[in-house]
Structure formats: structure tokens, C-alpha cells
XYZ file of C-alpha atoms in Angstrom:
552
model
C -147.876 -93.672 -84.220
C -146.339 -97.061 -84.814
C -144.404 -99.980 -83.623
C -142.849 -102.909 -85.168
C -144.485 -106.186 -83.928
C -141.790 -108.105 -81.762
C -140.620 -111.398 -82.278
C -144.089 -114.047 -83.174
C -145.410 -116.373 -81.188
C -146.040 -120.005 -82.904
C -147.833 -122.367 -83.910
C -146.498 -125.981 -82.680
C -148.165 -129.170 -82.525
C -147.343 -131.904 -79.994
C -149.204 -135.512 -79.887
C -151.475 -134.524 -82.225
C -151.839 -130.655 -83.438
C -150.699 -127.671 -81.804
C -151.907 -124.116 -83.769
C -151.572 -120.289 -83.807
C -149.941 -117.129 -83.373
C -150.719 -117.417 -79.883
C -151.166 -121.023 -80.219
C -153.899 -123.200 -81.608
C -153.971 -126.638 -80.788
C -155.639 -130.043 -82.833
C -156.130 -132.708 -80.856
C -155.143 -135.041 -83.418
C -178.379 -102.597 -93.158
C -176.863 -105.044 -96.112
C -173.543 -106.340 -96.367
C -170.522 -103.875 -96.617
C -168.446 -105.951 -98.909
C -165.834 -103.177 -99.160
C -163.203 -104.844 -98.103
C -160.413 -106.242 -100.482
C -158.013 -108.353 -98.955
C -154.518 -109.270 -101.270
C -152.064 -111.575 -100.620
C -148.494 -111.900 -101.489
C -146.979 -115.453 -102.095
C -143.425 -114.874 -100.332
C -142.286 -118.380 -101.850
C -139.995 -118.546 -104.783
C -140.261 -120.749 -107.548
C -140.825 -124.483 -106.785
C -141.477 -124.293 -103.466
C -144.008 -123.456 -100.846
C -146.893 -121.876 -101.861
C -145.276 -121.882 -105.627
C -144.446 -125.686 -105.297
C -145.149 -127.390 -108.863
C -145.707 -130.988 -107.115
C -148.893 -132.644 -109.284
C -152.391 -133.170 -106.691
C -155.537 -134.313 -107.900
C -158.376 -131.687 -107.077
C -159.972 -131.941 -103.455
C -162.771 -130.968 -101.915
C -163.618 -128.192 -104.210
C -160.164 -127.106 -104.730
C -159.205 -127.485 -108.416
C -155.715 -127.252 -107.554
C -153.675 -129.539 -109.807
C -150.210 -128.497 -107.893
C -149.300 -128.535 -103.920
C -148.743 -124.654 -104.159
C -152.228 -124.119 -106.265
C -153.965 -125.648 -103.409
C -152.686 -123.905 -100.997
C -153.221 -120.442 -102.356
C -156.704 -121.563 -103.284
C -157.302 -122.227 -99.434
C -155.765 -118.857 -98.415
C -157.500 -116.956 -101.211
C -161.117 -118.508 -99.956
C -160.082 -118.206 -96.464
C -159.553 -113.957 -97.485
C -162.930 -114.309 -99.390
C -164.904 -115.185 -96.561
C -163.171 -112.482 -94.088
C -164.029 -109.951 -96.919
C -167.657 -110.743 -96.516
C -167.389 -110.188 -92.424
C -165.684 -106.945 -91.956
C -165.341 -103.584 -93.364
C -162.521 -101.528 -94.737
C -161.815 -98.835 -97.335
C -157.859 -99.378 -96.867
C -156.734 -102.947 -98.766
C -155.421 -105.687 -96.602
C -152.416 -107.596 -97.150
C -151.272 -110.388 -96.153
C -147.557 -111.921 -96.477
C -147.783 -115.786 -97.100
C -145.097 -118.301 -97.043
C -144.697 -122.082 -96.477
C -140.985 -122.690 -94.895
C -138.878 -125.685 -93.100
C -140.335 -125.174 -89.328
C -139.669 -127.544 -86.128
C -141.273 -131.092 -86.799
C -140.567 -134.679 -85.467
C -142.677 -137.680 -85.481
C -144.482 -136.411 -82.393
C -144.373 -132.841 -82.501
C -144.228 -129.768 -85.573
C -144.018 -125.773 -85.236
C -147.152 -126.201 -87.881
C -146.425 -122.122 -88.460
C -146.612 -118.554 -87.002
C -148.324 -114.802 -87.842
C -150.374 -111.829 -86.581
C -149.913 -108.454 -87.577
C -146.807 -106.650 -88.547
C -147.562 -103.920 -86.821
C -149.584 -101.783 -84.457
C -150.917 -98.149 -84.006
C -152.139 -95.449 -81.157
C -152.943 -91.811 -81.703
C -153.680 -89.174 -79.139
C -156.779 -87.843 -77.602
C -157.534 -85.790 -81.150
C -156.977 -89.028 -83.491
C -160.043 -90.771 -84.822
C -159.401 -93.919 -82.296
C -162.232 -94.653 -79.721
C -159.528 -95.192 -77.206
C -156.314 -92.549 -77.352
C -152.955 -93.853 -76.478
C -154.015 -97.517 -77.023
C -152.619 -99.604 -80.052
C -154.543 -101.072 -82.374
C -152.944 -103.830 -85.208
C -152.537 -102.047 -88.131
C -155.504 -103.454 -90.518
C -157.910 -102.004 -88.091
C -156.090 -98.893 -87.372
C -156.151 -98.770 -91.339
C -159.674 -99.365 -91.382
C -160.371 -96.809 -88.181
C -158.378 -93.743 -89.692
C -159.137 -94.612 -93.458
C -155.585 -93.966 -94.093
C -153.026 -96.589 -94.969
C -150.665 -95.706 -92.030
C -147.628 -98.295 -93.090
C -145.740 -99.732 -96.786
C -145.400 -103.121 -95.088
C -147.996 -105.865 -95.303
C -150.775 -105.589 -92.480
C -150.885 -109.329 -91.585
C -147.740 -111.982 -91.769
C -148.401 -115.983 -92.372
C -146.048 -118.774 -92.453
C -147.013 -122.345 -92.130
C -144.528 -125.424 -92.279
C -143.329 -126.917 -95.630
C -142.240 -130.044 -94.337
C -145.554 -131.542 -92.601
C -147.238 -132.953 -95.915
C -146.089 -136.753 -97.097
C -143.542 -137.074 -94.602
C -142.542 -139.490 -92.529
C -140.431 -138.057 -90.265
C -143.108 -135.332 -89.719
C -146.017 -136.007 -87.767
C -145.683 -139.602 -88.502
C -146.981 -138.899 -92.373
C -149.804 -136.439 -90.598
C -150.659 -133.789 -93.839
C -152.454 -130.212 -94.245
C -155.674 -131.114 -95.759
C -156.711 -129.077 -98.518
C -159.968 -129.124 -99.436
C -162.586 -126.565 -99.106
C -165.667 -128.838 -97.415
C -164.385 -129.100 -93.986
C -163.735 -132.801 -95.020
C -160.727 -133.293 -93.312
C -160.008 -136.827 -91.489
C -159.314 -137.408 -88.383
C -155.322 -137.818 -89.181
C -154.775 -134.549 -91.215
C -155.090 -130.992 -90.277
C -157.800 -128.619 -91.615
C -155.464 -126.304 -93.345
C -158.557 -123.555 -93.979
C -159.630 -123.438 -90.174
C -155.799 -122.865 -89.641
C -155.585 -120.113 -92.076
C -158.859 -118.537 -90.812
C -157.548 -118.486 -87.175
C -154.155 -116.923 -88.054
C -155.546 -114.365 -89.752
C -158.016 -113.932 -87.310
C -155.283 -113.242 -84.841
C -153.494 -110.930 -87.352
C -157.073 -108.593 -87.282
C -156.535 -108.206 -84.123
C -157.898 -111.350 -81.875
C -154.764 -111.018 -79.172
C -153.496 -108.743 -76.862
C -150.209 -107.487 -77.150
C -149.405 -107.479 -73.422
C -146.357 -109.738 -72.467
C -148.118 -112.196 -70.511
C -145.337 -113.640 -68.587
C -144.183 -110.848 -67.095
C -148.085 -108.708 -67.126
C -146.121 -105.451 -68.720
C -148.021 -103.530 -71.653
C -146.572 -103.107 -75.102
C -144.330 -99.572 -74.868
C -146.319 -99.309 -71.644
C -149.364 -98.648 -73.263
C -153.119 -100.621 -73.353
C -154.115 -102.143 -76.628
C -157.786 -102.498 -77.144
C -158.038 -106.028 -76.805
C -156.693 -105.801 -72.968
C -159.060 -103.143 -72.466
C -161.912 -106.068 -72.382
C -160.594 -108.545 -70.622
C -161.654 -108.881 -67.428
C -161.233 -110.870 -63.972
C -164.184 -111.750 -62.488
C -162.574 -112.486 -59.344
C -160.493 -109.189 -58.872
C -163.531 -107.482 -60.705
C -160.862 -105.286 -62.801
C -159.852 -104.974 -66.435
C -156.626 -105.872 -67.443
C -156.290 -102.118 -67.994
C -156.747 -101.339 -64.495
C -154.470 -104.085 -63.346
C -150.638 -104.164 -62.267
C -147.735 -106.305 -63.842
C -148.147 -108.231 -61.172
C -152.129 -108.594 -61.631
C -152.558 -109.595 -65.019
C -149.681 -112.371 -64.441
C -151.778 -113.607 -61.816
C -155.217 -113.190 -63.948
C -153.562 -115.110 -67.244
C -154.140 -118.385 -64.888
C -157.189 -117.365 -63.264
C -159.396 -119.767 -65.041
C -162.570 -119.469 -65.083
C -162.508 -116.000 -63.837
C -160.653 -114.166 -67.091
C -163.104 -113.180 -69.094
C -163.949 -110.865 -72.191
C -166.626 -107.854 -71.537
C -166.952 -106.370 -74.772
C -170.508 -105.853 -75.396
C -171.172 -107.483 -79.152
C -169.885 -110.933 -77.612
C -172.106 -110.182 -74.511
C -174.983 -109.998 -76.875
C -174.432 -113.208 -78.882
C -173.920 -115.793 -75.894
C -177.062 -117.244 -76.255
C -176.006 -119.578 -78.988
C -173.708 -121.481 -76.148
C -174.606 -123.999 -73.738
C -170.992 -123.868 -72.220
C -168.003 -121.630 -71.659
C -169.656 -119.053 -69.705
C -168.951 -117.554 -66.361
C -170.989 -115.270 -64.258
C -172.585 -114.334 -67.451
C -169.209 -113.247 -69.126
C -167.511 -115.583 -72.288
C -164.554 -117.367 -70.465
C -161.146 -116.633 -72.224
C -158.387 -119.560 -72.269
C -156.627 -119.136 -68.641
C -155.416 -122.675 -68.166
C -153.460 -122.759 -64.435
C -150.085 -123.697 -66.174
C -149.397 -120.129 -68.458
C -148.487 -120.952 -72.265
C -147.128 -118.043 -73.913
C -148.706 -119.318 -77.256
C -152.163 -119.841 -76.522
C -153.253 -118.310 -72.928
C -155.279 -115.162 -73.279
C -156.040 -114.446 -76.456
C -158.183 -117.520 -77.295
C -161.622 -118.019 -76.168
C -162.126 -121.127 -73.597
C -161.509 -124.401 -74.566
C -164.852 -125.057 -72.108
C -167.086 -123.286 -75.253
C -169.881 -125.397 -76.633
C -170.669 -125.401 -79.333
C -166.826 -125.388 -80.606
C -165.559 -121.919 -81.148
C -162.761 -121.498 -84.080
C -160.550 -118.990 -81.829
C -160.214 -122.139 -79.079
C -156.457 -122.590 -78.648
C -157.683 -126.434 -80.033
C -159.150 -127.184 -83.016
C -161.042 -129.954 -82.625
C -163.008 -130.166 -85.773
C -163.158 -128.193 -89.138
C -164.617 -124.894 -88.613
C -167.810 -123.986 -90.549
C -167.808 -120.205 -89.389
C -165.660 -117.929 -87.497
C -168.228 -117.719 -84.443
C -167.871 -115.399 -81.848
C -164.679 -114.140 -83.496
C -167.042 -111.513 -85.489
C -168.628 -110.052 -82.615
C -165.384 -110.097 -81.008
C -163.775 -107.656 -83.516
C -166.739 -105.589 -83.489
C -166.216 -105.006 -79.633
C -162.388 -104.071 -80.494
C -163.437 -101.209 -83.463
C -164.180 -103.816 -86.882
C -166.767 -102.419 -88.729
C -168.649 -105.671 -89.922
C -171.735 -106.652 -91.901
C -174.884 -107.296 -90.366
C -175.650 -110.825 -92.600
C -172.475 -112.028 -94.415
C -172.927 -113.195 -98.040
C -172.171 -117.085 -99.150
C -169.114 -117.619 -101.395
C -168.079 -120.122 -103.918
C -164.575 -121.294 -104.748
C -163.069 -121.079 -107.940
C -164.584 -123.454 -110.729
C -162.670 -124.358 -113.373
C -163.612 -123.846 -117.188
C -163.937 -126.587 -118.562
C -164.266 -127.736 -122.137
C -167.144 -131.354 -122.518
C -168.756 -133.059 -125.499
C -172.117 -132.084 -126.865
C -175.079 -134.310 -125.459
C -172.848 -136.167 -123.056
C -173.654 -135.146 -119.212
C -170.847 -133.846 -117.427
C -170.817 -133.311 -113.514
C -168.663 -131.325 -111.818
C -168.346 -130.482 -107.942
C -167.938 -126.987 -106.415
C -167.526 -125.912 -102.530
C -169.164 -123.043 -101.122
C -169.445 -121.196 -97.485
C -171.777 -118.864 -95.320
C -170.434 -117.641 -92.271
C -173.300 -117.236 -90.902
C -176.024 -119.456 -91.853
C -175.929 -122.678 -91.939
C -174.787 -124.563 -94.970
C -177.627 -126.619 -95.596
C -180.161 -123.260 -95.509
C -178.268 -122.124 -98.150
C -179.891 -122.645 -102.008
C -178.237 -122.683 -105.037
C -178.954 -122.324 -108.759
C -177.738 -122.471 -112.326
C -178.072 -120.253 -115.555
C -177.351 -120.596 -118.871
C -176.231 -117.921 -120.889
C -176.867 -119.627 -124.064
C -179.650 -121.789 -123.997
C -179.616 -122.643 -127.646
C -176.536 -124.775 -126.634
C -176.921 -125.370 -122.768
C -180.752 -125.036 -122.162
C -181.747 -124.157 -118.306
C -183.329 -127.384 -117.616
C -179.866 -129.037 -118.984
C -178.364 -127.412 -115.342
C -178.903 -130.135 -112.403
C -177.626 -129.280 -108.672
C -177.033 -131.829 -106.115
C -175.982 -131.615 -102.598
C -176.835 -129.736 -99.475
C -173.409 -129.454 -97.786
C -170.389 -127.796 -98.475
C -169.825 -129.554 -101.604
C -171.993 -130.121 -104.038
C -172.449 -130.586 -107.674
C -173.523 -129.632 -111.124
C -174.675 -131.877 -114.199
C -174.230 -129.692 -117.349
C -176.042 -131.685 -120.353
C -175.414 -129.724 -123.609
C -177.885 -129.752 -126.506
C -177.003 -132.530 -129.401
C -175.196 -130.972 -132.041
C -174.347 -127.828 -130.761
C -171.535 -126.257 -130.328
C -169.911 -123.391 -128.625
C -168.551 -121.530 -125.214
C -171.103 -120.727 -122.869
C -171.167 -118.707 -119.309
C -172.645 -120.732 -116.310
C -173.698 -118.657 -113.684
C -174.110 -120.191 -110.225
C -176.130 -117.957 -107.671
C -176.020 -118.808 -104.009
C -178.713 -117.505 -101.424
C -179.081 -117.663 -97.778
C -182.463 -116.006 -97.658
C -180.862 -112.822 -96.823
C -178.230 -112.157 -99.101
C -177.190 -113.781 -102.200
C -173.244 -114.162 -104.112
C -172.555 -115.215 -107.832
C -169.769 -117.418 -109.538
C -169.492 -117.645 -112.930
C -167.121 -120.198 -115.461
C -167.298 -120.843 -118.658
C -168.078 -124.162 -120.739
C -166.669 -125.058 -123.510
C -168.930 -127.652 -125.789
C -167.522 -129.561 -128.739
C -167.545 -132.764 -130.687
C -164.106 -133.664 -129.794
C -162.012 -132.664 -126.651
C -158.899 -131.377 -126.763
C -156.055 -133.894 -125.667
C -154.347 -133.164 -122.432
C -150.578 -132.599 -122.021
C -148.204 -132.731 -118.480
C -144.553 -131.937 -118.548
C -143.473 -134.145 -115.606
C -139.389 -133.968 -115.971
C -137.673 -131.231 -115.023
C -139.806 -129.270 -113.003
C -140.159 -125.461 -113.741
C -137.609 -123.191 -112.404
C -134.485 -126.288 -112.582
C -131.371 -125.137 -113.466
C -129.816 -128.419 -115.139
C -125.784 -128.891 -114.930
C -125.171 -131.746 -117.426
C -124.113 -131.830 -120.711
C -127.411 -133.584 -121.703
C -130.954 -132.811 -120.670
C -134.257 -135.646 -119.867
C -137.482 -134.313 -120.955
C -140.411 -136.301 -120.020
C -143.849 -135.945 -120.231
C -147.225 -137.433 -120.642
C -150.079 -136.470 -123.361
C -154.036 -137.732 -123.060
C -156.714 -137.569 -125.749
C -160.459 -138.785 -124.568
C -160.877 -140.116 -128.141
C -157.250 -140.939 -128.768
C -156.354 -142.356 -125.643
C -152.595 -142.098 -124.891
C -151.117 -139.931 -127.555
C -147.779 -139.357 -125.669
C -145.172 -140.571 -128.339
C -146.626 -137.812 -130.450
C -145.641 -135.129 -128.411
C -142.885 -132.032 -129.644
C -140.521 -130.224 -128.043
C -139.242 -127.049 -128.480
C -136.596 -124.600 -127.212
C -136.874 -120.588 -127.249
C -133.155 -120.939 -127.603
C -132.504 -123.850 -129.742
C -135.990 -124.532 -131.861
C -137.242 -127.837 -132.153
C -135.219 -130.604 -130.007
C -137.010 -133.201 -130.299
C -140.548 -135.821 -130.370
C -141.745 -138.640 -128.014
C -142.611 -139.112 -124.426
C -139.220 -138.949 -122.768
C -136.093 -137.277 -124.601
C -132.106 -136.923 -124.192
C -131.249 -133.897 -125.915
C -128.257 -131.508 -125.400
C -129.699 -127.885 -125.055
C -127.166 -124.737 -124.951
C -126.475 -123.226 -121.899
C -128.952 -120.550 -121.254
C -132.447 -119.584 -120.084
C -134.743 -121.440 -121.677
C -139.120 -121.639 -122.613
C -139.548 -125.240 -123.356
C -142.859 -126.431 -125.326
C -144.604 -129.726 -125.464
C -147.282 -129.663 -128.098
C -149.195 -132.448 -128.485
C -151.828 -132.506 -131.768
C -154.337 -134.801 -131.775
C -156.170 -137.283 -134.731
C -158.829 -134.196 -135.288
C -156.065 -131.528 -135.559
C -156.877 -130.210 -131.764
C -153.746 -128.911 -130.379
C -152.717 -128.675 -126.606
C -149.213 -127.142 -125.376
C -147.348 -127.154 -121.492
C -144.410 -125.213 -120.885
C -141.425 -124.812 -118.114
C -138.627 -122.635 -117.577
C -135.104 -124.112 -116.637
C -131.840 -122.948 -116.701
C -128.860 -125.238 -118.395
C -125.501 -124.538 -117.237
C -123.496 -127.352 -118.135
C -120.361 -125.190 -119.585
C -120.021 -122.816 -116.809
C -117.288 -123.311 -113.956
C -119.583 -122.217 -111.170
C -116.620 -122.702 -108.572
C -113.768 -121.270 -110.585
C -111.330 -124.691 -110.671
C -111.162 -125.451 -114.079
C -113.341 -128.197 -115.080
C -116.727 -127.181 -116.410
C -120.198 -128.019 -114.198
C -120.895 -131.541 -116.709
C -117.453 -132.711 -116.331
C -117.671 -132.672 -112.588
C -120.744 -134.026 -112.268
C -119.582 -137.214 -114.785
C -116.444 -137.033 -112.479
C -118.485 -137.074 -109.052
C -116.906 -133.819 -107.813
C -119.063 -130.904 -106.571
C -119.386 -128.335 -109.147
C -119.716 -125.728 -106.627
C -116.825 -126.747 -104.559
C -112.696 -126.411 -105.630
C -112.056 -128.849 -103.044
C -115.076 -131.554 -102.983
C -112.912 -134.007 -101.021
C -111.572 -131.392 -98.589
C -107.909 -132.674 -99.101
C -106.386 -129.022 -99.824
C -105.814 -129.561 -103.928
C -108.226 -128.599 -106.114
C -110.490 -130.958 -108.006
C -108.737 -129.814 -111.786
C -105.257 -130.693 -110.282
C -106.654 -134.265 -108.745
């Protein structure tokens, strides 16, 4: 049986950084491998996760847009979770950036966890009957996909990056190397403990008043413990587990698989238990279902995040106690590296990120492999770097030509993880062209339309005047950097081409919408003329005065 999750507890941030469904704070055998974890970008077009905004790469993400980079950090985050934990049922995972709470001083940063939960009874293929369990591990438990929605819900706030009036100009950082400064906010660590909580890290309990869910357990209550009552949260009261939520450092977790992995801390252990967040003043958003802020070394499921996380920690033994299958020794994995296209005999270096959950970074090796060493020999393949990111030197062989495989191979000792792009060697590189004005997805009003953009040849140099454009709807409109043309009104696939002294051609397209001749508020005068007039195209009445903008 199932239940729709209530209403989400969020992430906020106040002084410096505030995370997490419940609330995660900043101050400023061999591997299963099974699992496949999707994700669906909620955002339209232009926005949030889809917004078009030009970056420069970071930190291993190759990114060129805001909303690249930000699926690139979910997507790696989902990579590394599918080398921890086991399931023959898919994961999803709804993802959205949206307009949340922020000031100078304090930001809802965002909220998720799962969509929904499960119980069976005493003949289902739980461990526990009548207990709930968040629906990717009751997936995982029953090998059935018990629900059509998503599994896991994410939604972090749109307005924090390059704003002022947001966190004082604070941003999401990006990158995949844990390089984050002091002044921005690890957005993978973020995305790693939301999910985390979305697997199941939290108990559904409503810990301001003690009651259960539907007044049943869920598994994660069923370990928690207070020392000083010596009960579960199972066996407690209402009243109890109110009282227990502040009991700090008494409330503690019991499950077994964290019992047998606290050697690796030197703090944030009681009576021989891992202490759980019970801080005397409750906070719906982050008591209970984090582990101690007291934990040393840092833990990534602390309510504050202190530091880029380099591992999920304890959080894997954790959701072995509550029913995760999960590999013994996790694999490394790369991020995405970019084909790229370089000039015979010139070097060409190029950095990449990778991650081991757990080993540590710098015990992991890497190598390169040609597949065509009669253009890119072996010994033309140079690595650098023992962190996070590192790179490659690719030296082609003089006067060859041709696209060649590079295969990077990653090894911890125990397990090893491939990632392979392609190289592209000529004698002369293909210019590169950027439609900067109008972004894709505009729909354009006026009578006339600005296209803008920007073309780059390595030999050439700037080669923008040369560029063409080029309407599905109305052919060829035009040539240079930055045209006034009049297009119909209409959906429209507009083409730059840029071609460059060697004949090597290059195109970048958008999609707008022109819908200058339309009357979108029914008072007579077209979209263009009100917009040359200063009247609101979608209002009859821009200056409220009771007579329409046509009789004015």
C-alpha cells in the first residue's frame, strides 16, 4: 500500500547556508551496478535547469549554458548513487530550479525527498510488515514498480546565482572537483544530500507533535534510539519521541551496518551508538534525520555542510541498515568529456573530473588509450593530476589525420570504470559560431527582429561579418554579425552558418516565435503597433482608465 508524501520540508539558508529536505545547513562480492537512475528536467524552455545563459566550463563540467551545468551536476551526482546501491526497478527523479524565498541574508536554497511511501502486510516481501518504506526502496525491496509518479522530487532556487539581492551575490557552484570557495555553495554535495534524503535518509514521523505517519512505523524510526530512555522510537509515545527529538546526545541510530563502520570517527559518538542531530531547540527541517553535527571527520548527511563532500560516508551503511541493497567496493566515475576536434602535431590538454565514493581520490590511477595509434600513438596520451581534476595532453602524429576514440580507464585497486570521447585531428579547425540575440524559445512582438551573433576561426580569427542567416519560414534573411530583418509571424528554425577561408563550415540554431501581427488582447491594434505606441499588447486597458487602448 501507498501514501502520498505530505507537504516538504525545505531547504533555507540564513547567515550563510541553510540545506535539505529536512534541512541542511552551510555555514557560509563485486559491484552491483544495476541500478539506473533517470531524471526528468521539470523546467521549460529558457529557464531553470533548461536556462540558455552562456558559462565557461568549470571544474570538469563542460557546460557552456547555466542549465547544462546544472544537469551535468545532477546527472554525476545520479552516477555516483548508481555505483552505491542496488535496484532492478529504475529511479526517477523530478528536477526543477524555481523562484524560492531569498534576501540578502537568508534563501529557501530548495526542497525534496520522496514522493511517496509504501507498507505491506506480514506476507509482503518487507523485512518489517506494516512499516513504510519511500518508494525507491520499496521498488527495489518488492522488484515491482509499485507507483507512475517519479520516486524522488528536487527543486532548488533559481534566483540565488548572480544576484544581488540574493545572498548578497552568494552562487551555486558548479563544478565537479569539490572546488567550491568559501562564498558559494557546493551545488553537488547539495544534490547528493537531497537525494540522499529522497532514498530514504528521514523518518516520516511528525516530529513536533511525536505521531507516526497514518499511525504506522517507517523503517528509519525503527533505529533510532534514546540512550537515555533506552527505547526505540518505535516503542515510544507521542509524547516520547517529542521529548527524544531534543535529547541530544542521547538520540541515536542502532542499525547495525553504521554500528560496524564507526571506527573511521574520532567524534560524534555516544555510548558507542552514532549520535543523530537532536539540538535542544527542535527544527522541523533538520532535527532527526541528520547525523550529528558533533561527527568528525565531516559527515555529508550533517544538517551543515561545512565543506564539499568527497563521499557520501556513513549515509551507505545507513541505507543498508534501512533495506538498500549496496555494493561492497563502489566503482570511480568520470564526468562527461567533450569531443573535441585539435590540429595534428600541436599538444592539446584538456581537464576531466572524476569520483570514488569510497577510496580516496588520490589512490585512484588513471590511464589513456588510443584507438588509433597510427594517428594518436599511446605514448602521445599524458595524465596529470592526483585530485579530483586532472588532465590529459593528447599530441597527435604530424600529418595525420582523422577521428579517433580515447579511452580513459580509472582504477581504485579494486574496481575499475571507463570513459570514452572522441578526437577529432585535422589541419585546420573548424570556426566556432554563438547565436547570442534572441535567446531560444523568445517569442518576439515587433514588426522587426535583431539577430546577433558571434563567429571564431583559430586560423581566421574573428570571422563574424561572414556569418548567414536563415529562416525555415522565410529562407535566407540576411549576412553579418548583428541584423534587423522583418521575419513573418510564425514559428521559426533560425540558422547561422559561418564558412571559413578553408571551406570548413559551422552552423547554431534557435527557435523563436514572431508575433508581431497578432492582437493578443483583442483591442484592435496589432502586438508591433502597441509596443511602438507603449501600450501593453496583452492588456485592452494598459492605463487602467476604462477605454480601450484602440479608442485612446
Amino acid at each position: 500500500m501507498d501514501f502520498q508524501m505530505p507537504s516538504l520540508r525545505r531547504l533555507f539558508f540564513n547567515k550563510l547556508f541553510c540545506s535539505s529536505l529536512c534541512c541542511m545547513s552551510f555555514f557560509l562480492s563485486s559491484p552491483l551496478n544495476a541500478t539506473s537512475i533517470s531524471l526528468n528536467m521539470l523546467n521549460n524552455a529558457n529557464e531553470g535547469l533548461n536556462d540558455n545563459t552562456v558559462v565557461a566550463p568549470i571544474g570538469g563540467n563542460i557546460g557552456t549554458t547555466l542549465g547544462q551545468q546544472r544537469q551535468n551536476v545532477i546527472h554525476f551526482a545520479a552516477r555516483l548513487l548508481e555505483q552505491v546501491i542496488d535496484s532492478n526497478i529504475p529511479i526517477t527523479i523530478d528536477a526543477e530550479f524555481d523562484s524560492l524565498s531569498c534576501t540578502t541574508s537568508a534563501a529557501t536554497l530548495g526542497f525534496g525527498g520522496p514522493s511517496t511511501a509504501h507498507y505491506g502486510n506480514a506476507a509482503s516481501n518487507y523485512p518489517f510488515a506494516n512499516t513504510y518504506y519511500v518508494q525507491a526502496l520499496a521498488n527495489s525491496i518488492t522488484g515491482q514498480d509499485l507507483s507512475s509518479s517519479s520516486d524522488i522530487t528536487l527543486t532548488f532556487n533559481n534566483d540565488i546565482d548572480n544576484n544581488n539581492n540574493c545572498l548578497a551575490n552568494r552562487n551555486w557552484y558548479y563544478g565537479l572537483d569539490g572546488g567550491a570557495s568559501g562564498q558559494d555553495i557546493d551545488f553537488l554535495s547539495t544534490v547528493l544530500h537531497e537525494t540522499l534524503h529522497g532514498l530514504g535518509f528521514l523518518t516520516l514521523a511528525n516530529i513536533s507533535n511525536g505521531s507516526r505517519f497514518n499511525n504506522r512505523d517507517d523503517i528509519f524510526m525503527r533505529l533510532l534510539e534514546d540512550h537515555s530512555e533506552n527505547k526505540t522510537w518505535q516503542q515510544m509515545t507521542n509524547a516520547e519521541r517529542v521529548t527524544s527529538a531534543t535529547d541530544d546526545p542521547d538520540l541515536h541510530w542502532i542499525g547495525s551496518s553504521v554500528q560496524a563502520n564507526l571506527g573511521a570517527l574520532t567524534a560524534g559518538t555516544n555510548q558507542g551508538h552514532m549520535q543523530m542531530h537532536a539540538p535542544s531547540t527542535l527544527n522541523d527541517g533538520s532535527s532527526v534525520s541528520h547525523f550529528s553535527t558533533s561527527a568528525s571527520p565531516f559527515e555529508l548527511m550533517e544538517p551543515s555542510l561545512n565543506q564539499a563532500a568527497s563521499s557520501i560516508g556513513l549515509a551507505k551503511a545507513l541505507l543498508q541498515d534501512i533495506g538498500w541493497t549496496t555494493s561492497i567496493a563502489d566503482k570511480p566515475i568520470f564526468a562527461e568529456i567533450e569531443n573535441i576536434e585539435i590540429i595534428n602535431a600541436h599538444p592539446t590538454t584538456i581537464n576531466f573530473a572524476l569520483l570514488d565514493n569510497d577510496t580516496p581520490i588520490t589512490a585512484v590511477s588513471t590511464i589513456a588509450s588510443s584507438s588509433n595509434t597510427a594517428i594518436i600513438d599511446n605514448s602521445g596520451l599524458s595524465i596529470t593530476g592526483n585530485q579530483r581534476l586532472r588532465k590529459i595532453t593528447i599530441t597527435p602524429t604530424s600529418g595525420t589525420a582523422g577521428a579517433v576514440n580515447i579511452m580513459l580507464t580509472a582504477s581504485d585497486g579494486s574496481n575499475s570504470n571507463n570513459q570514452t570521447f572522441q578526437v577529432n585531428v585535422v589541419s585546420n579547425l573548424t570556426p566556432s559560431i554563438n547565436i547570442t540575440s534572441p535567446s531560444d524559445g523568445s517569442t518576439i512582438l515587433t514588426s522587426s527582429q535583431n539577430l546577433i551573433a558571434n563567429a571564431n576561426d583559430a586560423e581566421d580569427g574573428d570571422i563574424s561579418n561572414n556569418i548567414t542567416w536563415h529562416s525555415s519560414l522565410d529562407g535566407t534573411v540576411g549576412n553579418g554579425a548583428n541584423i534587423t530583418t522583418t521575419l513573418s509571424d510564425g514559428n521559426h528554425l533560425i540558422t547561422a552558418t559561418i564558412t571559413d577561408s578553408t571551406s570548413n563550415t559551422e552552423t547554431a540554431e534557435i527557435n523563436i516565435i514572431v508575433n508581431a501581427l497578432s492582437d493578443d488582447d483583442n483591442d484592435g491594434l496589432n502586438n508591433s503597433l502597441e509596443i511602438f505606441l507603449g501600450t501593453d499588447p496583452f492588456n485592452s486597458d494598459s492605463d487602467n482608465d476604462f477605454s480601450s487602448d484602440f479608442d485612446e
